[in-house]
Amino acid sequence: MTVNKVMGHYKLAGRLTELTGPWLDRFGRHLDDGHVRIVSELARHTDRWLPLLDDHRTLWHGDFRLDNMLFQSHGGRQQLAVLDWQSLKSGPGVIDVSYFLGTSVEPSDRAEHERALVTEYHERVASYEAAEGYSRDDCWLEYRAHAVYGLVLAIAVSMGVQQTPRGDVMFGTMAARAAAQVADLQTYSALATLTRS
């Protein structure tokens, strides 16, 4: 990972304190009260999260969500093309899994299927030498901890781009889903556990 890419995430997360209030004024209507509290507390937890990005186990897309995927069905086969590779870097690949399931899937569907999907991800990545010693429990804990990324990105990016009605709905939905994931997975506790070990 280059210094510029590392600094980019530190810069995004570092802006959360100043952005949270204005962001909630604009997007808070998309969240319930419990999720507003999660967003309000986010900046206090990013210092624990940022060092986890230094784990260079796999490639990390950085914006792995439905808007960056094209699907085609042909002859009974499903094909997928993933777009927008400008943020590609090495890092903890499970962050893409957490971000995708947290922002692109309805919370009820995510909650029903995420354990099986994370287990399948772990089985695939564990077959590579770079993941030697990476247990299923480690993977699940990291999946829970990296749920903060959906909120970090939704807050920082939405306040730095031109405002549009479609954009507000998209970022509001992403943040609401990510906040639900953080709540369901007790992400802040997972971060505390990872940084103690």
Coordinates of C-alpha atoms in Angstrom, one line a residue:
M1 CA 0.0 0.0 0.0
T2 CA 1.4 3.4 -0.9
V3 CA 1.8 6.2 1.6
N4 CA -0.7 8.3 -0.4
K5 CA -3.4 5.5 -0.2
V6 CA -2.8 5.0 3.6
M7 CA -3.0 8.8 4.1
G8 CA -6.2 9.0 2.1
H9 CA -8.0 6.8 4.6
Y10 CA -6.5 8.6 7.6
K11 CA -7.6 11.9 6.0
L12 CA -11.2 10.6 5.4
A13 CA -11.5 9.3 9.0
G14 CA -9.8 12.3 10.4
R15 CA -12.5 14.6 9.0
L16 CA -15.3 12.7 10.8
T17 CA -15.3 14.9 13.9
E18 CA -16.0 18.1 11.8
L19 CA -18.4 16.4 9.4
T20 CA -20.6 14.4 11.7
G21 CA -22.9 17.3 12.8
P22 CA -23.5 18.7 9.3
W23 CA -23.9 15.2 8.0
L24 CA -26.5 14.3 10.5
D25 CA -28.3 17.6 9.7
R26 CA -28.5 16.5 6.1
F27 CA -28.9 12.7 6.3
G28 CA -30.1 12.0 9.8
R29 CA -33.7 11.6 8.5
H30 CA -32.5 8.3 7.0
L31 CA -31.5 6.9 10.4
D32 CA -33.4 5.8 13.5
D33 CA -32.3 7.1 16.9
G34 CA -30.0 4.1 17.7
H35 CA -28.2 4.6 14.4
V36 CA -27.8 8.3 15.0
R37 CA -26.0 7.4 18.2
I38 CA -23.7 5.0 16.3
V39 CA -22.9 7.7 13.8
S40 CA -22.3 10.2 16.6
E41 CA -19.8 7.8 18.3
L42 CA -18.0 6.8 15.1
A43 CA -15.2 9.3 15.2
R44 CA -14.1 8.0 18.7
H45 CA -13.5 4.5 17.3
T46 CA -11.6 5.3 14.1
D47 CA -8.3 5.4 15.9
R48 CA -8.7 1.7 16.7
W49 CA -9.9 0.9 13.1
L50 CA -7.2 2.7 11.0
P51 CA -4.2 0.5 12.1
L52 CA -6.2 -2.6 11.0
L53 CA -5.8 -1.3 7.4
D54 CA -2.1 -2.1 7.5
D55 CA -2.8 -5.9 7.3
H56 CA -1.8 -6.5 3.7
R57 CA -3.2 -10.0 3.3
T58 CA -5.1 -9.5 0.0
L59 CA -6.2 -7.0 -2.5
W60 CA -8.9 -4.5 -1.4
H61 CA -11.2 -3.0 -4.0
G62 CA -12.2 -0.1 -1.7
D63 CA -15.7 0.6 -3.2
F64 CA -17.1 -2.9 -3.6
R65 CA -20.9 -2.2 -3.9
L66 CA -23.7 -2.8 -6.3
D67 CA -23.3 0.5 -8.2
N68 CA -19.9 -0.8 -9.3
M69 CA -21.1 -4.2 -10.6
L70 CA -22.6 -5.2 -13.9
F71 CA -24.5 -8.5 -14.2
Q72 CA -25.3 -10.4 -17.4
S73 CA -27.2 -13.6 -17.8
H74 CA -26.4 -15.6 -20.9
G75 CA -27.1 -19.2 -21.8
G76 CA -28.0 -20.0 -18.2
R77 CA -24.7 -18.6 -16.9
Q78 CA -24.4 -15.5 -14.7
Q79 CA -21.5 -13.2 -15.4
L80 CA -20.2 -10.4 -13.2
A81 CA -18.0 -7.4 -14.1
V82 CA -16.7 -5.3 -11.2
L83 CA -15.9 -1.6 -12.1
D84 CA -14.2 1.3 -10.5
W85 CA -10.8 -0.1 -9.5
Q86 CA -9.2 3.3 -8.9
S87 CA -9.0 2.7 -5.1
L88 CA -7.4 -0.7 -5.4
K89 CA -4.7 -1.4 -2.8
S90 CA -3.4 -4.2 -0.6
G91 CA -5.2 -4.6 2.7
P92 CA -7.6 -6.8 4.6
G93 CA -9.8 -8.2 1.9
V94 CA -12.6 -9.0 4.3
I95 CA -13.3 -5.3 4.4
D96 CA -14.8 -5.6 0.9
V97 CA -17.1 -8.4 2.2
S98 CA -18.2 -6.3 5.1
Y99 CA -18.7 -3.1 3.0
F100 CA -20.6 -5.0 0.3
L101 CA -22.9 -6.8 2.7
G102 CA -23.4 -3.8 4.9
T103 CA -24.2 -1.3 2.2
S104 CA -25.6 -3.2 -0.7
V105 CA -27.8 -5.8 0.9
E106 CA -31.1 -5.2 2.9
P107 CA -30.2 -5.5 6.6
S108 CA -32.6 -8.5 7.1
D109 CA -31.0 -10.4 4.2
R110 CA -27.6 -9.5 5.4
A111 CA -28.3 -10.8 8.9
E112 CA -29.8 -14.0 7.6
H113 CA -26.9 -14.9 5.3
E114 CA -23.8 -13.1 6.5
R115 CA -22.4 -15.8 8.7
A116 CA -22.5 -18.4 5.8
L117 CA -21.1 -15.9 3.3
V118 CA -18.2 -14.9 5.6
T119 CA -17.5 -18.5 6.2
E120 CA -17.4 -19.2 2.5
Y121 CA -15.1 -16.2 2.0
H122 CA -12.8 -17.5 4.7
E123 CA -12.7 -21.0 3.2
R124 CA -11.6 -19.5 -0.2
V125 CA -9.0 -17.1 1.2
A126 CA -7.6 -19.6 3.6
S127 CA -6.6 -21.8 0.7
Y128 CA -3.9 -19.3 -0.1
E129 CA -0.5 -19.2 1.5
A130 CA -0.9 -15.5 2.4
A131 CA -3.7 -16.4 4.8
E132 CA -1.8 -19.1 6.7
G133 CA -3.0 -19.1 10.3
Y134 CA -6.0 -17.0 9.5
S135 CA -8.8 -18.7 11.4
R136 CA -12.6 -18.5 10.8
D137 CA -13.0 -16.8 14.1
D138 CA -10.3 -14.2 13.1
C139 CA -12.2 -13.6 9.9
W140 CA -15.5 -13.1 11.6
L141 CA -14.1 -10.7 14.1
E142 CA -12.5 -8.7 11.4
Y143 CA -15.7 -8.7 9.3
R144 CA -17.5 -7.3 12.3
A145 CA -14.8 -4.6 13.0
H146 CA -14.6 -3.4 9.4
A147 CA -18.3 -2.6 9.3
V148 CA -17.2 0.9 10.3
Y149 CA -15.8 1.4 6.7
G150 CA -19.3 1.8 5.2
L151 CA -20.1 4.6 7.6
V152 CA -16.7 6.3 7.2
L153 CA -17.0 6.3 3.4
A154 CA -20.7 7.3 3.4
I155 CA -20.1 10.3 5.7
A156 CA -16.8 11.6 4.3
V157 CA -17.6 11.1 0.6
S158 CA -21.2 12.3 0.6
M159 CA -20.1 15.6 2.2
G160 CA -17.3 16.1 -0.5
V161 CA -19.4 15.7 -3.7
Q162 CA -22.0 17.8 -5.4
Q163 CA -25.4 17.3 -3.7
T164 CA -28.1 15.6 -5.8
P165 CA -31.4 14.1 -4.9
R166 CA -30.3 10.6 -6.1
G167 CA -27.0 11.0 -4.3
D168 CA -28.6 11.9 -1.0
V169 CA -30.9 8.9 -1.2
M170 CA -28.0 6.6 -2.1
F171 CA -25.7 7.9 0.7
G172 CA -28.5 7.9 3.2
T173 CA -29.4 4.4 2.4
M174 CA -25.8 3.2 2.5
A175 CA -25.3 4.9 5.9
A176 CA -28.5 3.5 7.3
R177 CA -27.6 0.0 6.3
A178 CA -24.0 0.4 7.5
A179 CA -25.3 1.7 10.9
A180 CA -27.6 -1.3 11.2
Q181 CA -24.7 -3.6 10.5
V182 CA -22.5 -1.8 13.1
A183 CA -25.3 -2.2 15.7
D184 CA -26.1 -5.8 14.8
L185 CA -22.5 -6.9 14.9
Q186 CA -21.5 -4.9 17.9
T187 CA -18.7 -3.5 15.8
Y188 CA -17.3 -1.1 18.4
S189 CA -16.8 -4.1 20.7
A190 CA -15.1 -6.0 17.9
L191 CA -12.7 -3.1 17.3
A192 CA -11.8 -3.1 21.0
T193 CA -11.2 -6.8 21.0
L194 CA -8.9 -6.6 17.9
T195 CA -6.9 -3.8 19.2
R196 CA -6.3 -5.5 22.6
S197 CA -4.9 -8.6 21.0

